Amino acid sequence: MNNLCVAHRGFSYKAPENTIVAIKMAMAESFVQWVEIDTQLSMDGIPVVIHDFTLNRTTNGKGLVKDYTWAQLQQLDAGSWKGRAFQGERIPSLDDVLKLSCGRLRLNIELKTKGDMYPGLEQAVMEQILYHHMENEVVLTSFDTDALRRVKELNSNFKTGLIIDARPQDLLERLKDLECSFLSIGASHLDSTLDSTLVAQGITVMAWTIDDAKGMKRLASVNSEIMICTNRPDVWGETFMDSKPSFWHWKLIKKD
Ligand code: MG
């Protein structure tokens, strides 16, 4: 299928981002083949799935994620902020998400870190992926170039991707230097000139975050290989899934 749908933090328009229910809601749409999630470490080194460095916006806790143990993080409510229906939803561990995704979804796993904030994050994340034999089903992405370098140092077989919300002149050189084969770019920076340059270098491109049909169609017109990261898999479905049987479907039916 073209312009693959990547559900950003799960089906985050309808469900609390980066939770099991959000990922299950994304999985319920058969055309969602990819989900993007964010990872950080608990104080005791467990990879957990949450976007912000603080707990304040998406849980009933306060302060930095890294100052809490996994046991403490599990006590928090990560669903109520999105609506009463999601009360009691927890912060998942990366292990929880890998178990759920294995054999059904591919994952874009963002390493959420800055500087020396999370020593050992890359290794902990990669060990879990290897444990589930999902190394070929994931791409590890980050804004943090040091994190991307550490991944390659640990195991060069892992696919990595730079996240960027800009279009620097030396983008290709940067990707080459980081050994990235994937680029996660703010959609407004992507046009056909840039896309064809990237494709020629064998870079897989994902654009974010596009929630409207017009924006999705624009990307599709640039290149059908661009992956579309969206909070609205429902809009993606309305835009790209043909609800009526096509001419070829009818032909097949007639033949039978
Ligand atoms: Mg992210």
PDB file of C-alpha atoms and ligand atoms in Angstrom:
ATOM      1  CA  MET A   1       0.000   0.000   0.000  1.00  0.00           C
ATOM      2  CA  ASN A   2       1.207   3.482  -0.745  1.00  0.00           C
ATOM      3  CA  ASN A   3       1.953   6.332   1.647  1.00  0.00           C
ATOM      4  CA  LEU A   4       1.864   3.976   4.613  1.00  0.00           C
ATOM      5  CA  CYS A   5      -0.049   5.212   7.634  1.00  0.00           C
ATOM      6  CA  VAL A   6       2.024   5.691  10.787  1.00  0.00           C
ATOM      7  CA  ALA A   7      -0.184   6.249  13.818  1.00  0.00           C
ATOM      8  CA  HIS A   8       1.555   8.980  15.841  1.00  0.00           C
ATOM      9  CA  ARG A   9       1.724   7.876  19.515  1.00  0.00           C
ATOM     10  CA  GLY A  10      -1.020   5.369  18.629  1.00  0.00           C
ATOM     11  CA  PHE A  11      -4.480   6.619  17.653  1.00  0.00           C
ATOM     12  CA  SER A  12      -3.740   9.753  19.648  1.00  0.00           C
ATOM     13  CA  TYR A  13      -6.644  11.783  18.313  1.00  0.00           C
ATOM     14  CA  LYS A  14      -9.125   9.442  19.970  1.00  0.00           C
ATOM     15  CA  ALA A  15      -7.162   7.872  22.829  1.00  0.00           C
ATOM     16  CA  PRO A  16      -4.508   8.996  25.322  1.00  0.00           C
ATOM     17  CA  GLU A  17      -1.189   9.099  23.435  1.00  0.00           C
ATOM     18  CA  ASN A  18       1.433   6.397  23.984  1.00  0.00           C
ATOM     19  CA  THR A  19      -0.886   4.034  25.867  1.00  0.00           C
ATOM     20  CA  ILE A  20      -1.944   0.465  25.174  1.00  0.00           C
ATOM     21  CA  VAL A  21      -5.501   1.545  24.352  1.00  0.00           C
ATOM     22  CA  ALA A  22      -4.170   4.075  21.809  1.00  0.00           C
ATOM     23  CA  ILE A  23      -2.099   1.381  20.132  1.00  0.00           C
ATOM     24  CA  LYS A  24      -4.997  -1.089  20.174  1.00  0.00           C
ATOM     25  CA  MET A  25      -7.269   1.508  18.567  1.00  0.00           C
ATOM     26  CA  ALA A  26      -4.648   2.054  15.852  1.00  0.00           C
ATOM     27  CA  MET A  27      -4.346  -1.711  15.335  1.00  0.00           C
ATOM     28  CA  ALA A  28      -8.112  -1.972  14.939  1.00  0.00           C
ATOM     29  CA  GLU A  29      -7.688  -0.131  11.625  1.00  0.00           C
ATOM     30  CA  SER A  30      -6.358  -2.838   9.335  1.00  0.00           C
ATOM     31  CA  PHE A  31      -4.448  -0.337   7.195  1.00  0.00           C
ATOM     32  CA  VAL A  32      -2.315   0.908  10.084  1.00  0.00           C
ATOM     33  CA  GLN A  33       0.951  -0.925   9.573  1.00  0.00           C
ATOM     34  CA  TRP A  34       3.171   1.372  11.642  1.00  0.00           C
ATOM     35  CA  VAL A  35       2.909   3.084  15.013  1.00  0.00           C
ATOM     36  CA  GLU A  36       5.236   5.769  16.349  1.00  0.00           C
ATOM     37  CA  ILE A  37       5.980   5.775  20.082  1.00  0.00           C
ATOM     38  CA  ASP A  38       8.342   7.664  22.426  1.00  0.00           C
ATOM     39  CA  THR A  39      10.660   6.028  24.945  1.00  0.00           C
ATOM     40  CA  GLN A  40      12.471   7.181  28.081  1.00  0.00           C
ATOM     41  CA  LEU A  41      13.904   5.386  31.100  1.00  0.00           C
ATOM     42  CA  SER A  42      12.471   5.026  34.580  1.00  0.00           C
ATOM     43  CA  MET A  43      14.829   5.744  37.493  1.00  0.00           C
ATOM     44  CA  ASP A  44      15.589   2.015  37.697  1.00  0.00           C
ATOM     45  CA  GLY A  45      16.380   1.729  33.987  1.00  0.00           C
ATOM     46  CA  ILE A  46      13.153   0.305  32.533  1.00  0.00           C
ATOM     47  CA  PRO A  47      12.252   1.686  29.074  1.00  0.00           C
ATOM     48  CA  VAL A  48       8.827   3.322  29.347  1.00  0.00           C
ATOM     49  CA  VAL A  49       6.573   4.789  26.678  1.00  0.00           C
ATOM     50  CA  ILE A  50       5.795   8.464  27.222  1.00  0.00           C
ATOM     51  CA  HIS A  51       6.434  11.653  25.261  1.00  0.00           C
ATOM     52  CA  ASP A  52       7.148  14.541  27.634  1.00  0.00           C
ATOM     53  CA  PHE A  53      10.130  14.559  29.985  1.00  0.00           C
ATOM     54  CA  THR A  54       7.669  15.443  32.759  1.00  0.00           C
ATOM     55  CA  LEU A  55       4.594  13.550  33.889  1.00  0.00           C
ATOM     56  CA  ASN A  56       2.464  16.668  34.247  1.00  0.00           C
ATOM     57  CA  ARG A  57       0.570  16.832  30.943  1.00  0.00           C
ATOM     58  CA  THR A  58      -0.373  13.194  30.340  1.00  0.00           C
ATOM     59  CA  THR A  59      -0.607  11.665  33.835  1.00  0.00           C
ATOM     60  CA  ASN A  60      -1.799  12.553  37.312  1.00  0.00           C
ATOM     61  CA  GLY A  61       1.841  12.637  38.474  1.00  0.00           C
ATOM     62  CA  LYS A  62       4.246  15.544  38.660  1.00  0.00           C
ATOM     63  CA  GLY A  63       7.933  16.012  37.947  1.00  0.00           C
ATOM     64  CA  LEU A  64      10.403  14.221  35.728  1.00  0.00           C
ATOM     65  CA  VAL A  65       9.804  10.704  34.398  1.00  0.00           C
ATOM     66  CA  LYS A  66      13.437   9.833  35.206  1.00  0.00           C
ATOM     67  CA  ASP A  67      12.925  10.523  38.927  1.00  0.00           C
ATOM     68  CA  TYR A  68      10.394   7.697  39.336  1.00  0.00           C
ATOM     69  CA  THR A  69      10.889   3.946  39.485  1.00  0.00           C
ATOM     70  CA  TRP A  70       8.939   1.661  37.178  1.00  0.00           C
ATOM     71  CA  ALA A  71       6.843   0.521  40.133  1.00  0.00           C
ATOM     72  CA  GLN A  72       5.958   4.136  40.930  1.00  0.00           C
ATOM     73  CA  LEU A  73       5.201   5.035  37.307  1.00  0.00           C
ATOM     74  CA  GLN A  74       2.813   2.088  37.077  1.00  0.00           C
ATOM     75  CA  GLN A  75       0.675   3.624  39.809  1.00  0.00           C
ATOM     76  CA  LEU A  76      -0.092   6.721  37.726  1.00  0.00           C
ATOM     77  CA  ASP A  77      -3.213   7.368  35.679  1.00  0.00           C
ATOM     78  CA  ALA A  78      -2.186   8.155  32.105  1.00  0.00           C
ATOM     79  CA  GLY A  79      -5.692   8.164  30.641  1.00  0.00           C
ATOM     80  CA  SER A  80      -7.998  10.513  32.537  1.00  0.00           C
ATOM     81  CA  TRP A  81      -6.558  13.688  30.991  1.00  0.00           C
ATOM     82  CA  LYS A  82      -7.998  12.508  27.650  1.00  0.00           C
ATOM     83  CA  GLY A  83     -11.428  11.645  29.004  1.00  0.00           C
ATOM     84  CA  ARG A  84     -13.226   9.692  31.711  1.00  0.00           C
ATOM     85  CA  ALA A  85     -13.529   6.663  29.467  1.00  0.00           C
ATOM     86  CA  PHE A  86      -9.756   6.227  29.705  1.00  0.00           C
ATOM     87  CA  GLN A  87      -9.461   6.501  33.468  1.00  0.00           C
ATOM     88  CA  GLY A  88      -6.961   4.013  34.868  1.00  0.00           C
ATOM     89  CA  GLU A  89      -4.937   3.631  31.679  1.00  0.00           C
ATOM     90  CA  ARG A  90      -1.276   3.206  32.612  1.00  0.00           C
ATOM     91  CA  ILE A  91       2.067   4.291  31.242  1.00  0.00           C
ATOM     92  CA  PRO A  92       3.171   1.197  29.308  1.00  0.00           C
ATOM     93  CA  SER A  93       6.647  -0.247  29.369  1.00  0.00           C
ATOM     94  CA  LEU A  94       8.352  -0.718  26.010  1.00  0.00           C
ATOM     95  CA  ASP A  95       8.105  -4.450  26.692  1.00  0.00           C
ATOM     96  CA  ASP A  96       4.288  -4.169  26.913  1.00  0.00           C
ATOM     97  CA  VAL A  97       4.162  -2.425  23.532  1.00  0.00           C
ATOM     98  CA  LEU A  98       6.554  -4.849  21.844  1.00  0.00           C
ATOM     99  CA  LYS A  99       4.507  -7.817  23.076  1.00  0.00           C
ATOM    100  CA  LEU A 100       1.348  -6.257  21.703  1.00  0.00           C
ATOM    101  CA  SER A 101       2.888  -5.260  18.360  1.00  0.00           C
ATOM    102  CA  CYS A 102       4.896  -8.387  17.581  1.00  0.00           C
ATOM    103  CA  GLY A 103       3.672  -9.948  14.339  1.00  0.00           C
ATOM    104  CA  ARG A 104       1.171  -7.184  13.609  1.00  0.00           C
ATOM    105  CA  LEU A 105       2.804  -3.742  13.662  1.00  0.00           C
ATOM    106  CA  ARG A 106       6.105  -2.178  12.846  1.00  0.00           C
ATOM    107  CA  LEU A 107       7.309   0.469  15.239  1.00  0.00           C
ATOM    108  CA  ASN A 108       9.033   3.796  14.889  1.00  0.00           C
ATOM    109  CA  ILE A 109      10.568   4.078  18.350  1.00  0.00           C
ATOM    110  CA  GLU A 110      11.693   7.580  19.225  1.00  0.00           C
ATOM    111  CA  LEU A 111      14.543   7.795  21.715  1.00  0.00           C
ATOM    112  CA  LYS A 112      13.507  10.774  23.843  1.00  0.00           C
ATOM    113  CA  THR A 113      16.713  12.084  25.307  1.00  0.00           C
ATOM    114  CA  LYS A 114      18.975  15.101  25.422  1.00  0.00           C
ATOM    115  CA  GLY A 115      22.675  15.080  26.172  1.00  0.00           C
ATOM    116  CA  ASP A 116      23.478  12.728  29.050  1.00  0.00           C
ATOM    117  CA  MET A 117      19.937  12.642  30.401  1.00  0.00           C
ATOM    118  CA  TYR A 118      19.480   8.886  29.952  1.00  0.00           C
ATOM    119  CA  PRO A 119      22.711   6.894  30.073  1.00  0.00           C
ATOM    120  CA  GLY A 120      21.981   3.371  28.817  1.00  0.00           C
ATOM    121  CA  LEU A 121      18.684   4.233  27.086  1.00  0.00           C
ATOM    122  CA  GLU A 122      19.792   2.955  23.677  1.00  0.00           C
ATOM    123  CA  GLN A 123      21.126  -0.315  25.025  1.00  0.00           C
ATOM    124  CA  ALA A 124      18.063  -0.992  27.181  1.00  0.00           C
ATOM    125  CA  VAL A 125      15.716  -0.326  24.245  1.00  0.00           C
ATOM    126  CA  MET A 126      17.756  -2.437  21.820  1.00  0.00           C
ATOM    127  CA  GLU A 127      17.987  -5.370  24.236  1.00  0.00           C
ATOM    128  CA  GLN A 128      14.196  -5.485  24.502  1.00  0.00           C
ATOM    129  CA  ILE A 129      13.766  -5.326  20.742  1.00  0.00           C
ATOM    130  CA  LEU A 130      16.255  -8.160  20.261  1.00  0.00           C
ATOM    131  CA  TYR A 131      14.526 -10.187  22.976  1.00  0.00           C
ATOM    132  CA  HIS A 132      11.307 -10.004  20.937  1.00  0.00           C
ATOM    133  CA  HIS A 133      13.171 -10.648  17.656  1.00  0.00           C
ATOM    134  CA  MET A 134      11.792  -7.405  16.279  1.00  0.00           C
ATOM    135  CA  GLU A 135      15.014  -5.792  15.072  1.00  0.00           C
ATOM    136  CA  ASN A 136      13.772  -5.896  11.487  1.00  0.00           C
ATOM    137  CA  GLU A 137      10.377  -4.485  12.445  1.00  0.00           C
ATOM    138  CA  VAL A 138      11.565  -1.237  13.996  1.00  0.00           C
ATOM    139  CA  VAL A 139      13.373   1.973  13.240  1.00  0.00           C
ATOM    140  CA  LEU A 140      15.005   3.896  16.085  1.00  0.00           C
ATOM    141  CA  THR A 141      14.610   7.643  15.624  1.00  0.00           C
ATOM    142  CA  SER A 142      15.746  10.706  17.517  1.00  0.00           C
ATOM    143  CA  PHE A 143      16.356  14.444  17.396  1.00  0.00           C
ATOM    144  CA  ASP A 144      19.453  13.627  19.452  1.00  0.00           C
ATOM    145  CA  THR A 145      22.297  12.773  17.086  1.00  0.00           C
ATOM    146  CA  ASP A 146      24.464  11.300  19.861  1.00  0.00           C
ATOM    147  CA  ALA A 147      21.732   8.770  20.623  1.00  0.00           C
ATOM    148  CA  LEU A 148      21.658   7.749  16.943  1.00  0.00           C
ATOM    149  CA  ARG A 149      25.433   7.348  16.925  1.00  0.00           C
ATOM    150  CA  ARG A 150      25.298   5.178  20.065  1.00  0.00           C
ATOM    151  CA  VAL A 151      22.741   2.862  18.448  1.00  0.00           C
ATOM    152  CA  LYS A 152      25.029   2.257  15.476  1.00  0.00           C
ATOM    153  CA  GLU A 153      28.029   1.727  17.770  1.00  0.00           C
ATOM    154  CA  LEU A 154      26.114  -0.901  19.724  1.00  0.00           C
ATOM    155  CA  ASN A 155      24.679  -2.722  16.719  1.00  0.00           C
ATOM    156  CA  SER A 156      24.986  -1.384  13.198  1.00  0.00           C
ATOM    157  CA  ASN A 157      22.214  -3.687  11.952  1.00  0.00           C
ATOM    158  CA  PHE A 158      19.574  -1.497  13.575  1.00  0.00           C
ATOM    159  CA  LYS A 159      17.918   0.969  11.246  1.00  0.00           C
ATOM    160  CA  THR A 160      18.093   4.564  12.516  1.00  0.00           C
ATOM    161  CA  GLY A 161      16.421   7.792  11.516  1.00  0.00           C
ATOM    162  CA  LEU A 162      17.097  11.445  12.205  1.00  0.00           C
ATOM    163  CA  ILE A 163      14.107  13.540  13.272  1.00  0.00           C
ATOM    164  CA  ILE A 164      14.263  17.097  12.040  1.00  0.00           C
ATOM    165  CA  ASP A 165      11.937  20.052  11.668  1.00  0.00           C
ATOM    166  CA  ALA A 166      14.095  21.972   9.228  1.00  0.00           C
ATOM    167  CA  ARG A 167      15.779  21.653   5.863  1.00  0.00           C
ATOM    168  CA  PRO A 168      19.472  22.321   6.316  1.00  0.00           C
ATOM    169  CA  GLN A 169      21.677  22.510   3.228  1.00  0.00           C
ATOM    170  CA  ASP A 170      23.841  19.662   4.479  1.00  0.00           C
ATOM    171  CA  LEU A 171      20.977  17.300   5.352  1.00  0.00           C
ATOM    172  CA  LEU A 172      22.254  14.450   3.183  1.00  0.00           C
ATOM    173  CA  GLU A 173      25.770  14.748   4.586  1.00  0.00           C
ATOM    174  CA  ARG A 174      24.362  14.680   8.104  1.00  0.00           C
ATOM    175  CA  LEU A 175      22.380  11.525   7.375  1.00  0.00           C
ATOM    176  CA  LYS A 176      25.392   9.873   5.825  1.00  0.00           C
ATOM    177  CA  ASP A 177      27.601  10.836   8.744  1.00  0.00           C
ATOM    178  CA  LEU A 178      25.065   9.371  11.191  1.00  0.00           C
ATOM    179  CA  GLU A 179      24.568   6.267   9.009  1.00  0.00           C
ATOM    180  CA  CYS A 180      20.824   6.958   9.005  1.00  0.00           C
ATOM    181  CA  SER A 181      18.727   5.262   6.342  1.00  0.00           C
ATOM    182  CA  PHE A 182      15.518   6.917   7.529  1.00  0.00           C
ATOM    183  CA  LEU A 183      14.440  10.535   7.849  1.00  0.00           C
ATOM    184  CA  SER A 184      11.538  11.784   9.951  1.00  0.00           C
ATOM    185  CA  ILE A 185      10.851  15.322   8.755  1.00  0.00           C
ATOM    186  CA  GLY A 186       8.294  18.031   9.499  1.00  0.00           C
ATOM    187  CA  ALA A 187       5.974  17.824   6.482  1.00  0.00           C
ATOM    188  CA  SER A 188       6.240  21.507   5.530  1.00  0.00           C
ATOM    189  CA  HIS A 189       9.939  21.066   4.684  1.00  0.00           C
ATOM    190  CA  LEU A 190       9.349  18.249   2.233  1.00  0.00           C
ATOM    191  CA  ASP A 191       8.885  18.844  -1.488  1.00  0.00           C
ATOM    192  CA  SER A 192       9.619  16.768  -4.575  1.00  0.00           C
ATOM    193  CA  THR A 193      13.136  18.170  -5.019  1.00  0.00           C
ATOM    194  CA  LEU A 194      14.212  17.181  -1.538  1.00  0.00           C
ATOM    195  CA  ASP A 195      12.314  13.896  -1.682  1.00  0.00           C
ATOM    196  CA  SER A 196      13.933  12.753  -4.930  1.00  0.00           C
ATOM    197  CA  THR A 197      17.387  13.606  -3.559  1.00  0.00           C
ATOM    198  CA  LEU A 198      16.694  11.505  -0.473  1.00  0.00           C
ATOM    199  CA  VAL A 199      15.192   8.604  -2.422  1.00  0.00           C
ATOM    200  CA  ALA A 200      18.230   8.559  -4.727  1.00  0.00           C
ATOM    201  CA  GLN A 201      20.364   7.988  -1.632  1.00  0.00           C
ATOM    202  CA  GLY A 202      18.150   5.134  -0.435  1.00  0.00           C
ATOM    203  CA  ILE A 203      16.635   7.094   2.450  1.00  0.00           C
ATOM    204  CA  THR A 204      13.141   6.128   3.609  1.00  0.00           C
ATOM    205  CA  VAL A 205      11.147   9.284   4.303  1.00  0.00           C
ATOM    206  CA  MET A 206       8.406   9.790   6.868  1.00  0.00           C
ATOM    207  CA  ALA A 207       6.638  13.152   7.123  1.00  0.00           C
ATOM    208  CA  TRP A 208       4.906  14.418  10.287  1.00  0.00           C
ATOM    209  CA  THR A 209       2.361  15.258  11.543  1.00  0.00           C
ATOM    210  CA  ILE A 210      -0.418  15.441   8.970  1.00  0.00           C
ATOM    211  CA  ASP A 211      -4.005  15.284  10.148  1.00  0.00           C
ATOM    212  CA  ASP A 212      -5.898  16.658   7.144  1.00  0.00           C
ATOM    213  CA  ALA A 213      -6.770  15.054   3.817  1.00  0.00           C
ATOM    214  CA  LYS A 214      -5.340  17.956   1.820  1.00  0.00           C
ATOM    215  CA  GLY A 215      -1.920  17.605   3.446  1.00  0.00           C
ATOM    216  CA  MET A 216      -1.973  13.834   2.969  1.00  0.00           C
ATOM    217  CA  LYS A 217      -2.870  14.177  -0.713  1.00  0.00           C
ATOM    218  CA  ARG A 218      -0.085  16.708  -1.226  1.00  0.00           C
ATOM    219  CA  LEU A 219       2.469  14.229   0.090  1.00  0.00           C
ATOM    220  CA  ALA A 220       0.981  11.442  -2.018  1.00  0.00           C
ATOM    221  CA  SER A 221       1.418  13.633  -5.091  1.00  0.00           C
ATOM    222  CA  VAL A 222       5.104  14.150  -4.193  1.00  0.00           C
ATOM    223  CA  ASN A 223       5.831  10.420  -3.831  1.00  0.00           C
ATOM    224  CA  SER A 224       3.756   7.375  -2.965  1.00  0.00           C
ATOM    225  CA  GLU A 225       6.646   6.034  -0.872  1.00  0.00           C
ATOM    226  CA  ILE A 226       6.494   8.830   1.716  1.00  0.00           C
ATOM    227  CA  MET A 227       5.203   7.454   5.001  1.00  0.00           C
ATOM    228  CA  ILE A 228       2.531   9.641   6.605  1.00  0.00           C
ATOM    229  CA  CYS A 229       2.680  10.097  10.364  1.00  0.00           C
ATOM    230  CA  THR A 230      -0.704  11.162  11.695  1.00  0.00           C
ATOM    231  CA  ASN A 231      -2.788  11.492  14.844  1.00  0.00           C
ATOM    232  CA  ARG A 232      -5.788  10.750  12.571  1.00  0.00           C
ATOM    233  CA  PRO A 233      -5.606   7.280  11.033  1.00  0.00           C
ATOM    234  CA  ASP A 234      -9.355   7.734  10.426  1.00  0.00           C
ATOM    235  CA  VAL A 235      -8.643  10.639   8.050  1.00  0.00           C
ATOM    236  CA  TRP A 236      -5.910   8.598   6.367  1.00  0.00           C
ATOM    237  CA  GLY A 237      -8.472   5.822   5.809  1.00  0.00           C
ATOM    238  CA  GLU A 238     -11.046   8.221   4.346  1.00  0.00           C
ATOM    239  CA  THR A 239      -8.374   9.674   2.067  1.00  0.00           C
ATOM    240  CA  PHE A 240      -6.702   6.557   0.751  1.00  0.00           C
ATOM    241  CA  MET A 241      -9.019   3.595   1.234  1.00  0.00           C
ATOM    242  CA  ASP A 242     -11.431   3.048  -1.590  1.00  0.00           C
ATOM    243  CA  SER A 243     -14.813   2.309  -0.050  1.00  0.00           C
ATOM    244  CA  LYS A 244     -16.348   1.128  -3.313  1.00  0.00           C
ATOM    245  CA  PRO A 245     -15.207  -1.977  -5.165  1.00  0.00           C
ATOM    246  CA  SER A 246     -12.943  -0.931  -8.005  1.00  0.00           C
ATOM    247  CA  PHE A 247     -13.196  -1.906 -11.652  1.00  0.00           C
ATOM    248  CA  TRP A 248     -10.631  -4.649 -11.061  1.00  0.00           C
ATOM    249  CA  HIS A 249     -12.570  -6.013  -8.111  1.00  0.00           C
ATOM    250  CA  TRP A 250     -15.653  -6.293 -10.322  1.00  0.00           C
ATOM    251  CA  LYS A 251     -13.656  -8.036 -13.011  1.00  0.00           C
ATOM    252  CA  LEU A 252     -12.416 -10.600 -10.500  1.00  0.00           C
ATOM    253  CA  ILE A 253     -15.904 -11.153  -9.139  1.00  0.00           C
ATOM    254  CA  LYS A 254     -17.302 -11.627 -12.673  1.00  0.00           C
ATOM    255  CA  LYS A 255     -14.571 -14.124 -13.519  1.00  0.00           C
ATOM    256  CA  ASP A 256     -15.413 -16.255 -10.502  1.00  0.00           C
TER     257      ASP A 256
HETATM  258 MG    MG B   1       7.795  11.108  18.870  1.00  0.00          MG
END
